[in-house]
Amino acid sequence: ALQRRSVALFEALAAEVEPERRPLFEDYLDYARRHHQVIARFGRFPHRNAVLGRPSTPEELHYLAQPDAGF
């Protein structure tokens, strides 16, 4: 729910910001959407597993091995 709210708030910001600043806010929105996708897929952020002492699932390990995974 928090990630959905984040996306909605960044959508609103991107829609309201002056045109010359819109690309920056579109980048923020993209970042929020990618976070939402990870939570929707895994229910957590796999890139935090090691620091939190959580074991990673095989699917999470596959995801983390991809370029640009883990923010």
mmCIF file of C-alpha atoms in Angstrom:
data_model
loop_
_atom_site.group_PDB
_atom_site.id
_atom_site.type_symbol
_atom_site.label_atom_id
_atom_site.label_comp_id
_atom_site.label_asym_id
_atom_site.label_seq_id
_atom_site.Cartn_x
_atom_site.Cartn_y
_atom_site.Cartn_z
ATOM 1 C CA ALA A 1 0.000 0.000 0.000
ATOM 2 C CA LEU A 2 2.849 2.397 0.784
ATOM 3 C CA GLN A 3 4.489 1.788 -2.580
ATOM 4 C CA ARG A 4 1.190 2.394 -4.398
ATOM 5 C CA ARG A 5 0.810 5.644 -2.474
ATOM 6 C CA SER A 6 4.340 6.653 -3.378
ATOM 7 C CA VAL A 7 3.613 6.108 -7.072
ATOM 8 C CA ALA A 8 0.380 8.091 -6.846
ATOM 9 C CA LEU A 9 2.116 10.990 -5.106
ATOM 10 C CA PHE A 10 4.946 11.094 -7.634
ATOM 11 C CA GLU A 11 2.406 10.945 -10.474
ATOM 12 C CA ALA A 12 0.678 13.982 -8.996
ATOM 13 C CA LEU A 13 3.963 15.843 -8.582
ATOM 14 C CA ALA A 14 5.063 15.085 -12.138
ATOM 15 C CA ALA A 15 1.726 16.336 -13.454
ATOM 16 C CA GLU A 16 1.885 19.594 -11.494
ATOM 17 C CA VAL A 17 5.521 20.619 -11.858
ATOM 18 C CA GLU A 18 6.488 23.267 -14.385
ATOM 19 C CA PRO A 19 7.396 21.802 -17.805
ATOM 20 C CA GLU A 20 11.128 22.516 -17.584
ATOM 21 C CA ARG A 21 11.385 20.433 -14.392
ATOM 22 C CA ARG A 22 9.130 17.609 -15.577
ATOM 23 C CA PRO A 23 11.963 15.314 -16.784
ATOM 24 C CA LEU A 24 13.450 15.264 -13.297
ATOM 25 C CA PHE A 25 10.095 14.399 -11.748
ATOM 26 C CA GLU A 26 9.485 11.738 -14.392
ATOM 27 C CA ASP A 27 12.751 10.159 -13.217
ATOM 28 C CA TYR A 28 11.473 10.226 -9.636
ATOM 29 C CA LEU A 29 8.233 8.637 -10.798
ATOM 30 C CA ASP A 30 10.120 5.906 -12.636
ATOM 31 C CA TYR A 31 12.094 5.168 -9.475
ATOM 32 C CA ALA A 32 8.874 4.912 -7.443
ATOM 33 C CA ARG A 33 7.330 2.609 -10.044
ATOM 34 C CA ARG A 34 10.354 0.308 -10.028
ATOM 35 C CA HIS A 35 10.216 0.091 -6.242
ATOM 36 C CA HIS A 36 6.514 -0.749 -6.445
ATOM 37 C CA GLN A 37 7.223 -3.501 -8.994
ATOM 38 C CA VAL A 38 9.792 -5.129 -6.709
ATOM 39 C CA ILE A 39 7.411 -5.092 -3.741
ATOM 40 C CA ALA A 40 4.565 -6.412 -5.895
ATOM 41 C CA ARG A 41 6.782 -9.248 -7.115
ATOM 42 C CA PHE A 42 8.573 -10.248 -3.897
ATOM 43 C CA GLY A 43 6.683 -8.625 -1.033
ATOM 44 C CA ARG A 44 9.946 -7.098 0.152
ATOM 45 C CA PHE A 45 13.155 -5.568 -1.187
ATOM 46 C CA PRO A 46 15.534 -8.469 -1.901
ATOM 47 C CA HIS A 47 18.557 -6.149 -1.941
ATOM 48 C CA ARG A 48 18.039 -5.639 1.795
ATOM 49 C CA ASN A 49 18.112 -9.350 2.640
ATOM 50 C CA ALA A 50 21.818 -9.605 3.437
ATOM 51 C CA VAL A 51 21.932 -6.587 5.737
ATOM 52 C CA LEU A 52 18.767 -7.767 7.506
ATOM 53 C CA GLY A 53 20.055 -11.327 7.863
ATOM 54 C CA ARG A 54 17.270 -12.773 5.719
ATOM 55 C CA PRO A 55 17.846 -15.677 3.367
ATOM 56 C CA SER A 56 17.096 -14.932 -0.275
ATOM 57 C CA THR A 57 14.845 -17.147 -2.337
ATOM 58 C CA PRO A 58 16.167 -18.597 -5.605
ATOM 59 C CA GLU A 59 13.944 -16.138 -7.501
ATOM 60 C CA GLU A 60 15.365 -13.221 -5.499
ATOM 61 C CA LEU A 61 18.920 -14.380 -6.165
ATOM 62 C CA HIS A 62 18.166 -14.541 -9.891
ATOM 63 C CA TYR A 63 16.701 -11.027 -9.737
ATOM 64 C CA LEU A 64 19.680 -9.666 -7.777
ATOM 65 C CA ALA A 65 22.095 -11.084 -10.366
ATOM 66 C CA GLN A 66 20.556 -8.851 -13.048
ATOM 67 C CA PRO A 67 22.142 -5.504 -13.963
ATOM 68 C CA ASP A 68 20.693 -2.547 -12.039
ATOM 69 C CA ALA A 69 18.835 -4.751 -9.556
ATOM 70 C CA GLY A 70 18.848 -3.601 -5.978
ATOM 71 C CA PHE A 71 18.684 0.161 -6.499
#
